[in-house]
Short mmCIF file of C-alpha atoms and ligand atoms in Angstrom, two decimals:
data_model
loop_
_atom_site.label_atom_id
_atom_site.label_comp_id
_atom_site.label_asym_id
_atom_site.label_seq_id
_atom_site.Cartn_x
_atom_site.Cartn_y
_atom_site.Cartn_z
CA MET A 1 5.88 0.65 -10.78
CA VAL A 2 6.95 2.62 -7.72
CA THR A 3 3.35 3.45 -6.87
CA TRP A 4 2.16 -0.10 -7.43
CA ALA A 5 4.99 -1.38 -5.21
CA SER A 6 3.58 0.70 -2.37
CA VAL A 7 0.27 -1.18 -2.44
CA VAL A 8 1.28 -4.62 -3.72
CA PRO A 9 1.98 -6.09 -0.25
CA ASP A 10 -1.77 -5.97 0.42
CA LEU A 11 -2.47 -8.44 -2.39
CA ASP A 12 -2.25 -10.97 0.43
CA GLY A 13 -5.43 -9.42 1.83
CA LEU A 14 -7.53 -10.46 -1.18
CA GLY A 15 -8.30 -13.70 0.64
CA ILE A 16 -10.94 -11.70 2.50
CA VAL A 17 -13.27 -12.24 -0.46
CA ALA A 18 -13.08 -16.03 -0.22
CA GLU A 19 -13.20 -15.89 3.59
CA ARG A 20 -16.35 -13.77 3.67
CA LEU A 21 -18.08 -15.77 0.92
CA THR A 22 -17.44 -19.07 2.71
CA GLN A 23 -17.74 -17.98 6.35
CA ASN A 24 -21.09 -19.71 6.82
CA SER A 25 -20.33 -22.76 4.71
CA ARG A 26 -19.32 -26.21 5.91
CA HIS A 27 -15.75 -25.63 4.80
CA PRO A 28 -14.97 -21.97 5.47
CA LEU A 29 -11.75 -20.66 3.98
CA THR A 30 -9.55 -18.59 6.28
CA TRP A 31 -7.25 -17.14 3.64
CA TRP A 32 -7.48 -13.57 4.99
CA SER A 33 -6.98 -14.58 8.63
CA ASP A 34 -4.14 -16.93 7.71
CA TYR A 35 -2.29 -15.02 5.02
CA HIS A 36 -2.91 -11.26 5.36
CA HIS A 37 0.30 -9.57 6.55
CA VAL A 38 2.13 -12.82 5.81
CA LEU A 39 2.51 -13.62 2.12
CA GLY A 40 3.12 -10.10 0.83
CA HIS A 41 4.64 -8.39 3.84
CA ASN A 42 8.13 -9.82 3.91
CA LEU A 43 11.62 -9.57 2.50
CA GLY A 44 11.13 -12.47 0.09
CA PHE A 45 8.18 -10.77 -1.61
CA ALA A 46 10.09 -7.48 -1.64
CA ILE A 47 12.89 -9.23 -3.55
CA VAL A 48 10.38 -10.69 -6.03
CA VAL A 49 8.80 -7.27 -6.61
CA ALA A 50 12.18 -5.54 -6.94
CA THR A 51 13.39 -8.21 -9.36
CA LEU A 52 10.32 -7.72 -11.56
CA ALA A 53 10.92 -3.97 -11.51
CA ALA A 54 14.57 -4.48 -12.44
CA ILE A 55 13.54 -6.64 -15.40
CA ILE A 56 10.81 -4.31 -16.65
CA ALA A 57 12.13 -0.81 -15.87
CA LYS A 58 14.05 1.24 -18.37
CA GLN A 59 15.78 3.20 -15.58
CA ARG A 60 16.66 -0.05 -13.84
CA THR A 61 18.67 1.06 -10.81
CA LYS A 62 16.60 4.14 -9.99
CA VAL A 63 13.25 2.38 -10.32
CA THR A 64 14.36 -0.74 -8.44
CA LEU A 65 15.61 1.33 -5.51
CA LEU A 66 12.43 3.41 -5.46
CA VAL A 67 10.32 0.22 -5.65
CA LEU A 68 12.16 -1.18 -2.63
CA PHE A 69 11.68 2.13 -0.81
CA SER A 70 7.95 2.38 -1.50
CA PHE A 71 7.42 -1.32 -0.66
CA HIS A 72 9.10 -0.81 2.70
CA LEU A 73 7.21 2.44 3.27
CA HIS A 74 4.04 0.32 3.11
CA LEU A 75 5.46 -2.05 5.73
CA LEU A 76 6.41 0.92 7.92
CA GLY A 77 2.89 2.34 7.60
CA ASP A 78 1.43 -1.01 8.62
CA LEU A 79 3.82 -1.23 11.52
CA ILE A 80 2.96 2.17 12.98
CA GLY A 81 -0.71 2.60 12.14
CA ALA A 82 -2.58 -0.52 11.11
CA ARG A 83 -3.74 -2.26 14.25
CA GLY A 84 -6.54 -4.63 13.31
CA PRO A 85 -10.24 -4.28 14.11
CA ASP A 86 -9.90 -6.94 16.81
CA GLY A 87 -6.95 -5.15 18.43
CA ASP A 88 -4.44 -7.54 16.89
CA GLN A 89 -1.19 -5.87 15.91
CA TRP A 90 -0.77 -8.09 12.85
CA PRO A 91 2.94 -8.71 13.34
CA ILE A 92 4.97 -8.47 10.16
CA PRO A 93 7.05 -11.62 9.59
CA TYR A 94 9.68 -9.58 7.79
CA LEU A 95 12.31 -12.26 7.19
CA LEU A 96 9.98 -14.79 5.54
CA PRO A 97 10.62 -17.08 3.74
CA PHE A 98 14.19 -17.09 5.04
CA SER A 99 13.31 -17.11 8.74
CA LYS A 100 10.21 -17.08 10.92
CA GLN A 101 12.09 -15.44 13.80
CA ALA A 102 11.54 -11.73 13.16
CA GLU A 103 7.95 -10.68 13.77
CA LEU A 104 7.89 -6.90 13.72
CA THR A 105 5.49 -4.99 15.97
CA TRP A 106 5.53 -1.60 17.65
CA THR A 107 3.91 -1.03 21.03
CA GLY A 108 2.82 2.49 20.02
CA GLN A 109 0.91 1.23 16.98
CA TRP A 110 -2.47 2.93 16.50
CA ALA A 111 -5.58 1.40 14.98
CA LEU A 112 -6.19 1.62 11.27
CA ASN A 113 -9.36 3.69 11.63
CA THR A 114 -8.10 6.35 14.05
CA TRP A 115 -7.40 10.06 13.63
CA PRO A 116 -3.68 9.94 12.76
CA ASN A 117 -4.47 7.93 9.63
CA VAL A 118 -7.30 10.33 8.75
CA VAL A 119 -4.95 13.32 9.12
CA VAL A 120 -2.15 11.71 7.10
CA THR A 121 -4.58 10.57 4.39
CA THR A 122 -6.19 14.00 4.15
CA LEU A 123 -2.80 15.74 3.90
CA LEU A 124 -1.53 13.33 1.26
CA ILE A 125 -4.71 13.69 -0.83
CA ALA A 126 -4.37 17.48 -0.63
CA ILE A 127 -0.74 17.25 -1.75
CA ALA A 128 -1.71 14.89 -4.58
CA VAL A 129 -4.38 17.34 -5.74
CA LEU A 130 -1.93 20.27 -5.65
CA LEU A 131 0.69 18.27 -7.53
CA ALA A 132 -1.87 17.08 -10.08
CA ARG A 133 -2.91 20.65 -10.79
CA ARG A 134 0.68 21.81 -11.12
CA ARG A 135 2.23 18.86 -12.97
CA GLY A 136 -0.71 17.90 -15.19
CA TYR A 137 -1.14 14.30 -14.04
CA SER A 138 -2.59 12.59 -10.99
CA PRO A 139 -2.54 9.15 -9.36
CA LEU A 140 -5.64 8.39 -11.45
CA GLU A 141 -3.33 7.82 -14.42
CA LEU A 142 -2.61 4.41 -12.87
CA PHE A 143 -6.16 3.37 -13.69
CA SER A 144 -7.41 5.56 -16.52
CA ALA A 145 -5.65 8.12 -18.68
CA LYS A 146 -9.05 9.53 -19.66
CA ALA A 147 -10.14 10.02 -16.03
CA ASP A 148 -6.76 11.56 -15.24
CA VAL A 149 -7.11 14.11 -18.04
CA ALA A 150 -10.67 14.92 -16.90
CA VAL A 151 -9.67 15.44 -13.26
CA VAL A 152 -6.60 17.53 -14.07
CA GLY A 153 -8.67 19.57 -16.52
CA ALA A 154 -11.32 20.20 -13.87
CA LEU A 155 -8.68 21.18 -11.31
CA ARG A 156 -6.99 23.57 -13.70
CA ALA A 157 -10.32 25.06 -14.78
CA ARG A 158 -11.35 25.67 -11.16
CA PHE A 159 -7.88 26.74 -9.98
CA PRO A 160 -5.95 28.07 -12.99
CA VAL A 161 -2.22 27.30 -12.76
CA SER A 162 -1.17 30.89 -13.46
CA ALA A 163 -3.59 32.29 -10.86
CA ILE A 164 -2.11 30.42 -7.89
CA LYS A 165 1.65 30.54 -8.53
ZN1 ZN B 201 -0.22 -3.93 4.29
#
């Protein structure tokens, strides 16, 4: 739930499928342009996600707090390093649906496809691989237990746990 909370704000970007499929039609849909960084990137959606976590989680307080943290970590990542392909900063209307006043931006924001994001992504993947080898599970377990077992097995076969400690 904590991991999913870190990506769930971008559900509002799924409108890109409809937008691209209808871009040359008579009635193009602009769901990505209109709703990305709007519907899922705000306090109201954070409360919805945290409430769902609180209902579902067995360790209610711990998981709910971590869900709120990871959700906001996503917003922070967008704020500092997700400038759009057209140069738009994609302001984050953080207080929606309670207020339209706060639109968060940062003047130092870098573009999504620039080197800081490559460096951070590479480092985090390396850490995930090291942790997967050591702990015996990887982020793949979110999608497939079988794939997770295969990847961890391959990592441990190539880099035995006892050999690297
Ligand atoms: Zn986002």
